[in-house]
Tab-separated table of N, CA, C and O in Angstrom:
chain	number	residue	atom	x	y	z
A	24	UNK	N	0.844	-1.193	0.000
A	24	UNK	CA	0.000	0.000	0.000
A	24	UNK	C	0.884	1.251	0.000
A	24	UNK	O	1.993	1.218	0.534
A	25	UNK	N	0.430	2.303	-0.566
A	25	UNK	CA	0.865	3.555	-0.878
A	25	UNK	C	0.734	4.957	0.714
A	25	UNK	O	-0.145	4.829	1.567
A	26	UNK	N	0.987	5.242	0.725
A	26	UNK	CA	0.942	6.174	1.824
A	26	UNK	C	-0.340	7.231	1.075
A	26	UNK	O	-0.307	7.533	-0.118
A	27	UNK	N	-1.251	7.620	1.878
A	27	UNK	CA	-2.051	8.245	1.077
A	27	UNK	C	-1.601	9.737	0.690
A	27	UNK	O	-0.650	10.172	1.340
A	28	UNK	N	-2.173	10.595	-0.304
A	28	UNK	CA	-1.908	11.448	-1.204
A	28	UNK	C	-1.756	12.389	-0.639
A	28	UNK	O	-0.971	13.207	-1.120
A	29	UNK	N	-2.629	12.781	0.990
A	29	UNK	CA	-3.309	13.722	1.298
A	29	UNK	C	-2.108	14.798	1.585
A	29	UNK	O	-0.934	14.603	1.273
A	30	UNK	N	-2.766	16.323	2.432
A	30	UNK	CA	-1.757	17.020	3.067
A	30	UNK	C	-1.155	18.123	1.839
A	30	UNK	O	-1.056	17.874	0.638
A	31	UNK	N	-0.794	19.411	2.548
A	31	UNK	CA	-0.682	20.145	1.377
A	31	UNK	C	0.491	19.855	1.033
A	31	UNK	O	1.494	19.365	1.552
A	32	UNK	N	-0.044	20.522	-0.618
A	32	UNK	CA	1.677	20.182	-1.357
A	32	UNK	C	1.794	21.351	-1.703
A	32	UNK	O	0.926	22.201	-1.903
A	33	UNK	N	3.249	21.417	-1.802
A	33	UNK	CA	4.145	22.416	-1.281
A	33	UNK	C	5.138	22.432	-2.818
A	33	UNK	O	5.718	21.348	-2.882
A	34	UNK	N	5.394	23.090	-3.713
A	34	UNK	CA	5.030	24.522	-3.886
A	34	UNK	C	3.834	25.044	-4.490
A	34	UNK	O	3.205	24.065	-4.892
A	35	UNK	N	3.412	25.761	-4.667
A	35	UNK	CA	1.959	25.733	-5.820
A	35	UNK	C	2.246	25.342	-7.008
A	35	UNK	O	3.415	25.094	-7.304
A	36	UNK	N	1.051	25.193	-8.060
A	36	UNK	CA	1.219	24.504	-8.860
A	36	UNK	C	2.327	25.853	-10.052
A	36	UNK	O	3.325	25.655	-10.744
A	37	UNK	N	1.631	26.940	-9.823
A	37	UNK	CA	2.152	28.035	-10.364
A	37	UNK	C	3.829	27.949	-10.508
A	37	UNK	O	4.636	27.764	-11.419
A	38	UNK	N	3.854	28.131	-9.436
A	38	UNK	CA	5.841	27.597	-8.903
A	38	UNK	C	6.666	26.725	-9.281
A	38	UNK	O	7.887	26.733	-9.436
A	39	UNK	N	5.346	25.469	-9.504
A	39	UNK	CA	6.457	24.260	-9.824
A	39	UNK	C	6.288	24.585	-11.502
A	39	UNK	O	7.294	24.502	-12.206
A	40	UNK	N	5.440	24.825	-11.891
A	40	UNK	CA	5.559	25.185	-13.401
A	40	UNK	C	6.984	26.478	-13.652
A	40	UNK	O	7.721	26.278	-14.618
A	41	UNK	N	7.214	27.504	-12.906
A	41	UNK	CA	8.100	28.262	-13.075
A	41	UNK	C	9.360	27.809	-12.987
A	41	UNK	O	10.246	28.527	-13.453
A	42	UNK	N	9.642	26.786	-12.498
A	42	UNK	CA	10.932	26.151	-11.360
A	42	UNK	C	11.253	24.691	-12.338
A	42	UNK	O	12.277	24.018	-12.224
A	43	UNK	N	10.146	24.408	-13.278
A	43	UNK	CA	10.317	22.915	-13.710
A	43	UNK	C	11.555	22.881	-14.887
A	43	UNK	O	11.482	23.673	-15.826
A	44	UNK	N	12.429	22.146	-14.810
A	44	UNK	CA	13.909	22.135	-15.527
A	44	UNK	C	13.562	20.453	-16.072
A	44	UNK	O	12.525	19.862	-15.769
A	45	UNK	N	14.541	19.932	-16.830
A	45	UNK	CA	15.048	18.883	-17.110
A	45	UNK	C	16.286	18.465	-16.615
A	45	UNK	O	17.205	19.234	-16.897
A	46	UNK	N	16.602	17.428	-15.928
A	46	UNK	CA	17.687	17.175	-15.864
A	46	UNK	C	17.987	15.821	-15.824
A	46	UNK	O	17.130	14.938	-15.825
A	47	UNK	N	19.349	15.613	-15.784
A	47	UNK	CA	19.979	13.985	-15.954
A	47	UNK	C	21.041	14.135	-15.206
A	47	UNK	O	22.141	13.889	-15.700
A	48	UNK	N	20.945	14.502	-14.069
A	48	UNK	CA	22.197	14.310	-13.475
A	48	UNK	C	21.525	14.063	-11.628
A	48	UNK	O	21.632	14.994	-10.830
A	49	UNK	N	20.959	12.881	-11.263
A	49	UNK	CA	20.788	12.690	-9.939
A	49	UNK	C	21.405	12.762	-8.633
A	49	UNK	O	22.534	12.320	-8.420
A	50	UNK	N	20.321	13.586	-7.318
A	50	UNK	CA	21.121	13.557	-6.334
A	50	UNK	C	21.420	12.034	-5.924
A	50	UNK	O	22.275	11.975	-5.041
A	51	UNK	N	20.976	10.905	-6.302
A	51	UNK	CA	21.120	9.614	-5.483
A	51	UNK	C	20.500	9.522	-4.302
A	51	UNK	O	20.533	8.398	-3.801
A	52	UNK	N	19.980	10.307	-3.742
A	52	UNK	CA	19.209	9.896	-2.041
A	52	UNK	C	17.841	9.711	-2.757
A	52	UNK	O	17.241	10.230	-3.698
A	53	UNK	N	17.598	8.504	-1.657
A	53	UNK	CA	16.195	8.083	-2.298
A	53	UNK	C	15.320	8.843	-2.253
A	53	UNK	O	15.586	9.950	-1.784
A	54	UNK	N	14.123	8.609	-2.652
A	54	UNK	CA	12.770	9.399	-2.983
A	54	UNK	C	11.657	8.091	-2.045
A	54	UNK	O	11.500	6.873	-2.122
A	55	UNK	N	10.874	9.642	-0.883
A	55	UNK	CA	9.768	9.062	-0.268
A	55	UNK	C	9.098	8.374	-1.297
A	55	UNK	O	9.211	8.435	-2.521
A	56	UNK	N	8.035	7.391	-0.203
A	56	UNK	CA	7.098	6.892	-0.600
A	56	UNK	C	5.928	8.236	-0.543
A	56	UNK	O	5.062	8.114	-1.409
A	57	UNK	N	5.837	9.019	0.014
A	57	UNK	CA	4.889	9.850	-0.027
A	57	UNK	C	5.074	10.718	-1.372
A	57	UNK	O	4.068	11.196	-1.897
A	58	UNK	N	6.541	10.958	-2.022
A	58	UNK	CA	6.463	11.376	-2.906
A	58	UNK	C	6.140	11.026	-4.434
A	58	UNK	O	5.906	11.566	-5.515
A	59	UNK	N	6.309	9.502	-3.693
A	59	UNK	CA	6.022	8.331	-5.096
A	59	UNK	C	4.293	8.516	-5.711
A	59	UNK	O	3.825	8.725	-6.830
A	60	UNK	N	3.594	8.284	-4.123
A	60	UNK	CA	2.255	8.342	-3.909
A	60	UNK	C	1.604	9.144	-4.294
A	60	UNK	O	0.576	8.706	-4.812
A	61	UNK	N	1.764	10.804	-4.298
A	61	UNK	CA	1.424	11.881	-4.979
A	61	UNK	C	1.507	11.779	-6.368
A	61	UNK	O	0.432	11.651	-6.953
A	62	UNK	N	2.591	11.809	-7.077
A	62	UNK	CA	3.117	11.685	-8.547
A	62	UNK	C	1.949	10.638	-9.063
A	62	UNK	O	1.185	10.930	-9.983
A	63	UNK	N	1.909	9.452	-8.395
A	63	UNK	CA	0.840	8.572	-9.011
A	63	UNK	C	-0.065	8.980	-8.392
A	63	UNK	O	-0.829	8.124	-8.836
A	64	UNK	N	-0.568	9.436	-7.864
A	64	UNK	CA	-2.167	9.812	-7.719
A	64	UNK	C	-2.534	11.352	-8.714
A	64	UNK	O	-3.629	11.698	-9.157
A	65	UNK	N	-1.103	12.104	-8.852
A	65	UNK	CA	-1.458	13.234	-9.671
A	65	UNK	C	-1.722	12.679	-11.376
A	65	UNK	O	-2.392	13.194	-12.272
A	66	UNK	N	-0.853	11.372	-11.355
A	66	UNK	CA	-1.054	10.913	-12.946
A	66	UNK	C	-2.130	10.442	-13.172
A	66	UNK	O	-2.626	10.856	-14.220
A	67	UNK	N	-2.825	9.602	-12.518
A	67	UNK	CA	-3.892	8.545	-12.405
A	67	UNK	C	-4.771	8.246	-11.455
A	67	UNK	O	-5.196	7.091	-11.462
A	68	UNK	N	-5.232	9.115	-10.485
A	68	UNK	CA	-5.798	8.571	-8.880
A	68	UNK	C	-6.830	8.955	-9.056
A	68	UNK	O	-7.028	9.841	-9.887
A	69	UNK	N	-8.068	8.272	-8.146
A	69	UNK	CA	-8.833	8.829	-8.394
A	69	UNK	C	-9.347	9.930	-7.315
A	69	UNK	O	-9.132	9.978	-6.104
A	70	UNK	N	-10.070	10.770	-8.122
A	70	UNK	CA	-10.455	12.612	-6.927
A	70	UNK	C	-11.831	12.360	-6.967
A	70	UNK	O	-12.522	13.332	-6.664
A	71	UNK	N	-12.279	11.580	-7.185
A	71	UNK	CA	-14.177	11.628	-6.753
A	71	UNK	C	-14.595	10.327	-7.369
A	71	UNK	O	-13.919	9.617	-8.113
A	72	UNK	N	-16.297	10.051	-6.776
A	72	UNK	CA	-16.439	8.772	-7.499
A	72	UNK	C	-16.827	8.600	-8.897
A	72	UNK	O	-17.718	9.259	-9.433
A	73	UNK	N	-15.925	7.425	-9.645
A	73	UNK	CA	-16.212	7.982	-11.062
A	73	UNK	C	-15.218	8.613	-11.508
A	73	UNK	O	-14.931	8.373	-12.681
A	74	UNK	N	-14.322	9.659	-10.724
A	74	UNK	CA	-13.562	10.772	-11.414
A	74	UNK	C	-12.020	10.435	-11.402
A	74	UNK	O	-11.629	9.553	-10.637
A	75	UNK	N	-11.137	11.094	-12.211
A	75	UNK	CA	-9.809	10.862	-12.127
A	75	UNK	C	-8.843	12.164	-12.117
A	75	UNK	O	-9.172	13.218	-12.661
A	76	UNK	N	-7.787	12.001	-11.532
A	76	UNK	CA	-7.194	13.373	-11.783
A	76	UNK	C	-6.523	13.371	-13.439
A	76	UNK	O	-5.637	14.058	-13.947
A	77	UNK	N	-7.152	12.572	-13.835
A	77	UNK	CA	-6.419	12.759	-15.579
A	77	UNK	C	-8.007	12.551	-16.219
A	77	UNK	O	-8.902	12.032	-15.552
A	78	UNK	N	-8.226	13.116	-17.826
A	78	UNK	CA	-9.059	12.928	-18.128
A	78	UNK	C	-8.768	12.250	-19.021
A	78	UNK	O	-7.766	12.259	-19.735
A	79	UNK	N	-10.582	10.956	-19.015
A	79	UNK	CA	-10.424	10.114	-20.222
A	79	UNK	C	-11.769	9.764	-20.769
A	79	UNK	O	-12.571	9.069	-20.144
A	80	UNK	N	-12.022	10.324	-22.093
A	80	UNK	CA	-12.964	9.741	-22.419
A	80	UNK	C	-14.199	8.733	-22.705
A	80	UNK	O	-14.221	7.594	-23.172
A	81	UNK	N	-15.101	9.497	-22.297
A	81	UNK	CA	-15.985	8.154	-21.957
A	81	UNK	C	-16.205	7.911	-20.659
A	81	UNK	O	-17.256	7.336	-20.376
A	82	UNK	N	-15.104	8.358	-19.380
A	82	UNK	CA	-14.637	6.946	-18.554
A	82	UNK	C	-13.909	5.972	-18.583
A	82	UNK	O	-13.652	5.270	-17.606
A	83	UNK	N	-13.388	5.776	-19.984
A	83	UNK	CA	-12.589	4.341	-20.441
A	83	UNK	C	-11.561	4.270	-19.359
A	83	UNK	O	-11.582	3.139	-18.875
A	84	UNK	N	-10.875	4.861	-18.922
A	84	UNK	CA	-9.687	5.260	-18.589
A	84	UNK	C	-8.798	3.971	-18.993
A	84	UNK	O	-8.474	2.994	-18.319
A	85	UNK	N	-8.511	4.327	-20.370
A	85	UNK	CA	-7.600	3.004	-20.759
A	85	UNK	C	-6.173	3.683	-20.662
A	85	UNK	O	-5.308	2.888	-21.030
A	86	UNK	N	-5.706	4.811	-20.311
A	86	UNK	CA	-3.991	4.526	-19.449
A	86	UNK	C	-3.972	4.146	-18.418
A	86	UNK	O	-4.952	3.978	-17.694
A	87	UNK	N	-2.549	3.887	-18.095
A	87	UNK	CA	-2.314	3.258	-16.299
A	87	UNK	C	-0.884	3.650	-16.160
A	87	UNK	O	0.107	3.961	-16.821
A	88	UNK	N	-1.052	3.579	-15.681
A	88	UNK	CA	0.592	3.678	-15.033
A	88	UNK	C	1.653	2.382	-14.225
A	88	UNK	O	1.369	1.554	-13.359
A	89	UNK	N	2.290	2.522	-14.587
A	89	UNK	CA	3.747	1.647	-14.144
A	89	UNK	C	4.671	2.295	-13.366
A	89	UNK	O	5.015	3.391	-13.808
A	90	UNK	N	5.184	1.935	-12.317
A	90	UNK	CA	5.868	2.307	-11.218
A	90	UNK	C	7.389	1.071	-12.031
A	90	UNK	O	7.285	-0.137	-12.246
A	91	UNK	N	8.740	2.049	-12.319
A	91	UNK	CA	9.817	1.215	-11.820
A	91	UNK	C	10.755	1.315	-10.826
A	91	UNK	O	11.901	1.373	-11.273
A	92	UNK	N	10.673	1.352	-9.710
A	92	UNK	CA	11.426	1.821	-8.317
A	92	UNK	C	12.660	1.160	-8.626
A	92	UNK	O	12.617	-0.021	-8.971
A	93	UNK	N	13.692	1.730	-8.552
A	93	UNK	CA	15.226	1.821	-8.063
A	93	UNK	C	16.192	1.915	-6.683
A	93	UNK	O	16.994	1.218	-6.060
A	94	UNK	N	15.439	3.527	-6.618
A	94	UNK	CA	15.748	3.345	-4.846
A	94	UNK	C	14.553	4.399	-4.536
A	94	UNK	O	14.580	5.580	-4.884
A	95	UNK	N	13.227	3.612	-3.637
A	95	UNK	CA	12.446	4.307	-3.360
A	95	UNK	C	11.882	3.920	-2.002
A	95	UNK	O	11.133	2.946	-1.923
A	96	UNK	N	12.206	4.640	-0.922
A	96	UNK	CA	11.938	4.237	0.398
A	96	UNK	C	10.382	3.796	0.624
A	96	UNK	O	9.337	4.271	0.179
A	97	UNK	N	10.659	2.650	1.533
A	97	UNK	CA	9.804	1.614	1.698
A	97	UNK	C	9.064	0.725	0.739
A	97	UNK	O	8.057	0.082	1.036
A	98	UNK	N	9.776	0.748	-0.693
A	98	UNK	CA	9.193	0.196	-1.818
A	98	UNK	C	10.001	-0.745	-2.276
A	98	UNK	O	10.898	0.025	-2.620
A	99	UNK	N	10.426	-1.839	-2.570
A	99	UNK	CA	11.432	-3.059	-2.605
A	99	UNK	C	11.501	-2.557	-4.385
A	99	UNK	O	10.402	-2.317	-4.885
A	100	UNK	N	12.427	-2.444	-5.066
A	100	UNK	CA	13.034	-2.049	-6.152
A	100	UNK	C	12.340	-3.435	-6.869
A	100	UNK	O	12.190	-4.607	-6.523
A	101	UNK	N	12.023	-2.660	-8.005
A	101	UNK	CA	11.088	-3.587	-9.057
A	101	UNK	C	10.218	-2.843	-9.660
A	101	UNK	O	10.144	-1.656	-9.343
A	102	UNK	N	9.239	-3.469	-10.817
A	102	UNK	CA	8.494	-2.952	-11.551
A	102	UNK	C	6.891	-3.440	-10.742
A	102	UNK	O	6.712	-4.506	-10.154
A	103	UNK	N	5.944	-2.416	-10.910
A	103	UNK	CA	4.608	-2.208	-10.170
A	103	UNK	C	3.721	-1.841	-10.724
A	103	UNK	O	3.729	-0.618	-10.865
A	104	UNK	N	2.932	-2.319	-11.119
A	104	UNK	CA	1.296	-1.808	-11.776
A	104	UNK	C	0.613	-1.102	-10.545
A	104	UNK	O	0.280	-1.661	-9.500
A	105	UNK	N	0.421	0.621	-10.953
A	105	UNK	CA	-0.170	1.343	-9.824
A	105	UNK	C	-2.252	1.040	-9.859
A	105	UNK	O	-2.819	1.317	-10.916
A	106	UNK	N	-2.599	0.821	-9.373
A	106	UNK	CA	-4.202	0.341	-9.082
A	106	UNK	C	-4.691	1.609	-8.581
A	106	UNK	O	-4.727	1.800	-7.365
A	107	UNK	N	-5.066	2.481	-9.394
A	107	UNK	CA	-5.908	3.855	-9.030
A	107	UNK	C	-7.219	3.705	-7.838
A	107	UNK	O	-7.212	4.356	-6.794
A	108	UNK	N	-7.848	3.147	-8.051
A	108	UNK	CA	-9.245	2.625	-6.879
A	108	UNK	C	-8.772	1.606	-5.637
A	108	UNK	O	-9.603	0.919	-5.043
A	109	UNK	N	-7.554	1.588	-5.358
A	109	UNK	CA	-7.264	1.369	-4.117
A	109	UNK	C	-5.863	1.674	-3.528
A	109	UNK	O	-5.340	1.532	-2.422
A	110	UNK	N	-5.409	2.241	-4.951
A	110	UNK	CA	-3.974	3.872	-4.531
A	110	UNK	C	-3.056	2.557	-3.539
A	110	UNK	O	-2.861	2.446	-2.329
A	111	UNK	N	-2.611	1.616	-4.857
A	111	UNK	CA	-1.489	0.861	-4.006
A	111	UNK	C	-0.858	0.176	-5.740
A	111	UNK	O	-1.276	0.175	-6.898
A	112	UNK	N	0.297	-0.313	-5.025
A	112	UNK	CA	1.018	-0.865	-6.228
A	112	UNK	C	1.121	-2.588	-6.196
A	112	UNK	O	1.102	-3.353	-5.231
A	113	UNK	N	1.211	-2.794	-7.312
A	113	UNK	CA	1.096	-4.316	-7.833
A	113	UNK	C	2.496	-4.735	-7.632
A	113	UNK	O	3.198	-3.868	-8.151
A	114	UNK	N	3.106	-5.515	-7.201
A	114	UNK	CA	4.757	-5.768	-8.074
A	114	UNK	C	4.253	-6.827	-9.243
A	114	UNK	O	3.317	-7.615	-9.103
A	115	UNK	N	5.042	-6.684	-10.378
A	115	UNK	CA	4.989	-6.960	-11.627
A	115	UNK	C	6.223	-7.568	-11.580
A	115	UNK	O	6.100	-8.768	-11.825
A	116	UNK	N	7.513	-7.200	-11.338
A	116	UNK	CA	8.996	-7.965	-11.417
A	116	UNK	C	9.810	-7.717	-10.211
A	116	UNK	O	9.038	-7.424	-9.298
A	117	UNK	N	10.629	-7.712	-9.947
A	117	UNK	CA	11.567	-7.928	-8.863
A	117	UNK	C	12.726	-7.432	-9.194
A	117	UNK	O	13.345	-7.837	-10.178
A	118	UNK	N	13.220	-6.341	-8.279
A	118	UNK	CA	14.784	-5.816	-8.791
A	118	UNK	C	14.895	-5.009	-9.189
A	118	UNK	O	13.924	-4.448	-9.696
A	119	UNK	N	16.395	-4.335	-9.213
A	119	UNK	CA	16.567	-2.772	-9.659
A	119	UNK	C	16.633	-3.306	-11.641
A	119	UNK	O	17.489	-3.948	-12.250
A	120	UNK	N	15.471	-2.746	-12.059
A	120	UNK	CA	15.700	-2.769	-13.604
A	120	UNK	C	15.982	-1.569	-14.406
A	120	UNK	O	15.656	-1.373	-15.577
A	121	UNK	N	16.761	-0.641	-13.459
A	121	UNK	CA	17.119	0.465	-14.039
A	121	UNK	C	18.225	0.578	-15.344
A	121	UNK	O	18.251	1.307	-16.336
A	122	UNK	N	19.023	-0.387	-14.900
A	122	UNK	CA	20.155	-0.408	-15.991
A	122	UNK	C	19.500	-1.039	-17.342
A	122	UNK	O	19.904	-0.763	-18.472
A	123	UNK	N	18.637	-1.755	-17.111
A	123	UNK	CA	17.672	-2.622	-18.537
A	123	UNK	C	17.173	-1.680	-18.721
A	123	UNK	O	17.523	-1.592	-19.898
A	124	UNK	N	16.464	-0.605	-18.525
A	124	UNK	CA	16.081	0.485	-18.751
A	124	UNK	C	17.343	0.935	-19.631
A	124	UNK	O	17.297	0.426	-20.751
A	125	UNK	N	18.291	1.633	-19.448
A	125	UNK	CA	18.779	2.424	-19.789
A	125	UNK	C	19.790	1.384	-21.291
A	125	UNK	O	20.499	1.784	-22.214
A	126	UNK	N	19.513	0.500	-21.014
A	126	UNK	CA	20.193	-0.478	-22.085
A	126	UNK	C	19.362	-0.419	-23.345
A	126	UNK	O	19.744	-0.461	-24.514
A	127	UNK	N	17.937	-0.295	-22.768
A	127	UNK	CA	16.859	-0.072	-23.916
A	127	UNK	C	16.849	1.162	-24.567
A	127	UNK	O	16.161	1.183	-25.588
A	128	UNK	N	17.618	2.559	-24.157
A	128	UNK	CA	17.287	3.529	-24.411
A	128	UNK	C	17.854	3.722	-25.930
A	128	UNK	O	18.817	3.110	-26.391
A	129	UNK	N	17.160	4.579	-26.535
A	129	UNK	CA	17.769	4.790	-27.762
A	129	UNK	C	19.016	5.647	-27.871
A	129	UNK	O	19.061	6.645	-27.152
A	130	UNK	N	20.293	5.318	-28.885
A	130	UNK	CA	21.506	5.715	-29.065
A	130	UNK	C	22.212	5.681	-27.419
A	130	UNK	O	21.979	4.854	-26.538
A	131	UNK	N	23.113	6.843	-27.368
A	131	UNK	CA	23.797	6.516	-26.111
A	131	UNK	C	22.438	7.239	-25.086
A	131	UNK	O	21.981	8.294	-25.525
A	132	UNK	N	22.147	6.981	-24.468
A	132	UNK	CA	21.752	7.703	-23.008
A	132	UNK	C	21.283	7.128	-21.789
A	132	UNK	O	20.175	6.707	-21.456
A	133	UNK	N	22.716	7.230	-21.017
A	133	UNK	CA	22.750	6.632	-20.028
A	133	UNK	C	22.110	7.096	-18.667
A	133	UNK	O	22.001	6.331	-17.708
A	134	UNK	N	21.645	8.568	-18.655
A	134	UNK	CA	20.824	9.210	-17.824
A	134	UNK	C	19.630	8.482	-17.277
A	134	UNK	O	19.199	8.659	-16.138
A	135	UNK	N	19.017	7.482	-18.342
A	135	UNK	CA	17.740	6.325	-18.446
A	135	UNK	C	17.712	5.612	-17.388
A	135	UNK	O	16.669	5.045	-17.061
A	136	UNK	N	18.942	5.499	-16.598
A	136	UNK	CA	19.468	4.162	-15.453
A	136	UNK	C	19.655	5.094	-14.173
A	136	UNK	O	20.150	4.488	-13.223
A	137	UNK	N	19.326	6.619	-13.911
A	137	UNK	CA	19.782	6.929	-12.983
A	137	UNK	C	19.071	7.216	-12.040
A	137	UNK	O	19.429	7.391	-10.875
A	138	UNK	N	17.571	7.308	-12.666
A	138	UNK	CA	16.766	8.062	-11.624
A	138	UNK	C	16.285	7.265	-10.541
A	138	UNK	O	16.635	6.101	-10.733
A	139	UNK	N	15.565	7.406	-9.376
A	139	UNK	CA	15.460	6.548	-8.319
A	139	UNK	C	14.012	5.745	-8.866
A	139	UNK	O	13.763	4.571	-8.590
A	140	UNK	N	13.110	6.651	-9.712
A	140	UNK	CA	12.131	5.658	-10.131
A	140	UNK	C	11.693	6.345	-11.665
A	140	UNK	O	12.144	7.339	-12.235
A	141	UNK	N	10.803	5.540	-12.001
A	141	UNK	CA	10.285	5.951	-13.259
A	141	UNK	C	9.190	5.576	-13.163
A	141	UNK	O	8.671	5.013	-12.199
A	142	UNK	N	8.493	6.005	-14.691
A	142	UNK	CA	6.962	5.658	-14.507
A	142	UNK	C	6.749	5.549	-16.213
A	142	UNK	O	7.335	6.309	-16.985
A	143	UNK	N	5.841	4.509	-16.644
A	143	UNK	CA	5.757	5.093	-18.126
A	143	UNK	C	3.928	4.794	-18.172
A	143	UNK	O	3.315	4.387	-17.185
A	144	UNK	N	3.413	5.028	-19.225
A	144	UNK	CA	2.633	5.461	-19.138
A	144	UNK	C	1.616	4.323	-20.378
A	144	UNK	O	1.601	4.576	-21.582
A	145	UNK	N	0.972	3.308	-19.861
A	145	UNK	CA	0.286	1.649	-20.806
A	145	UNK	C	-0.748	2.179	-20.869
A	145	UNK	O	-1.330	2.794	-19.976
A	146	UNK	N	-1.165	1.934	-22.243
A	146	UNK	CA	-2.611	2.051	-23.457
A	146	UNK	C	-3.382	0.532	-23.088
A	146	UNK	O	-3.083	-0.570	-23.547
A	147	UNK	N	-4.253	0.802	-22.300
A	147	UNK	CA	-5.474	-0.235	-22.362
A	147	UNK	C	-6.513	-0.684	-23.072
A	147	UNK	O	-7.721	-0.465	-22.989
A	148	UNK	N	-6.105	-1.100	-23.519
A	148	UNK	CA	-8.019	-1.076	-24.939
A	148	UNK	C	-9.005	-1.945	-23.663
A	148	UNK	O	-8.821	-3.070	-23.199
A	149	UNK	N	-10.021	-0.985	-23.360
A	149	UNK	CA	-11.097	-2.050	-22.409
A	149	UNK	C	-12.610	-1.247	-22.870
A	149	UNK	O	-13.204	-0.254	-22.451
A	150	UNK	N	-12.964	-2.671	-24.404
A	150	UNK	CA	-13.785	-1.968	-24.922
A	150	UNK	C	-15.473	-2.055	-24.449
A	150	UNK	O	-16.120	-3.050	-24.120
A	151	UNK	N	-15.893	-0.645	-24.550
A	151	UNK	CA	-17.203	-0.881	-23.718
A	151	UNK	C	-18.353	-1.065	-24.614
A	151	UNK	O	-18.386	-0.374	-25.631
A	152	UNK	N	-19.347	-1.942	-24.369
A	152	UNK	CA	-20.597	-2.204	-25.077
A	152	UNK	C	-21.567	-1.618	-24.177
A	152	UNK	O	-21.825	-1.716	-22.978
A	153	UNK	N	-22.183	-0.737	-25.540
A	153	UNK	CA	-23.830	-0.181	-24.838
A	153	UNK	C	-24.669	-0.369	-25.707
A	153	UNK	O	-24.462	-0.133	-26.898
A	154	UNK	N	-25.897	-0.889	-25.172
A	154	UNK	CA	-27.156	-1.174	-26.015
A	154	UNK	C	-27.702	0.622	-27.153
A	154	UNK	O	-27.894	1.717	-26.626
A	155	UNK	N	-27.794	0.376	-28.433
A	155	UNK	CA	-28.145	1.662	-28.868
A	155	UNK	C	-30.286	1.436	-29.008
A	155	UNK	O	-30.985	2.383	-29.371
């Protein structure tokens, strides 16, 4: 289970948009679980019944999200299917698969292997039938 989402976050959204950079060069100290928990609940969680903090047509909500932890406190390093309607993670594999990550990356870029986690982002086809 995920630590829940709640509690203010700190900076506004305004701020972190002003402040947001790219980078590839990691501090190495791990990353909370509370910070893991937010990020996936800001990608995919749900904020009401029925509702998501991402929008998807229909309702389908055919993305999801994937958790790959590296070094992420209280989270055993491995790959995780995040479960939006009960805001906890699946393990899917076992182990730091950061460097397979970064082995996959296209041309040289080794930045792919450094971060403490990742997340990518799976297309669900979950097709719905309604009587017309």
């Amino acid at each position: 289970m995920l630590p829940p989402p709640d509690g203010p976050a700190t900076p506004s959204f305004d701020e972190v948009l002003r402040r947001r950079r790219s980078i590839r060069a990691y501090s190495g100290a791990p990353l909370s679980a509370l910070a893991v928990s937010r990020l996936l609940w800001a990608g995919q969680g749900v904020s009401g019944p029925g509702l998501r903090t991402a929008p998807s047509a229909g309702g389908s909500f055919f993305l999801g999200l994937t958790l790959v932890a590296g070094d992420v406190a209280d989270v055993p390093a491995g790959s995780y299917r995040y479960e939006p309607g009960a805001h906890r993670l699946v393990p899917l594999a076992r182990g730091d698969l950061r460097a397979q990550i970064g082995d996959a990356g296209i041309d040289d870029q080794p930045w792919l292997s450094g971060p403490q986690f990742q997340w990518k982002l799976d297309l669900r086809f979950q097709w719905k039938l309604r009587q017309v």
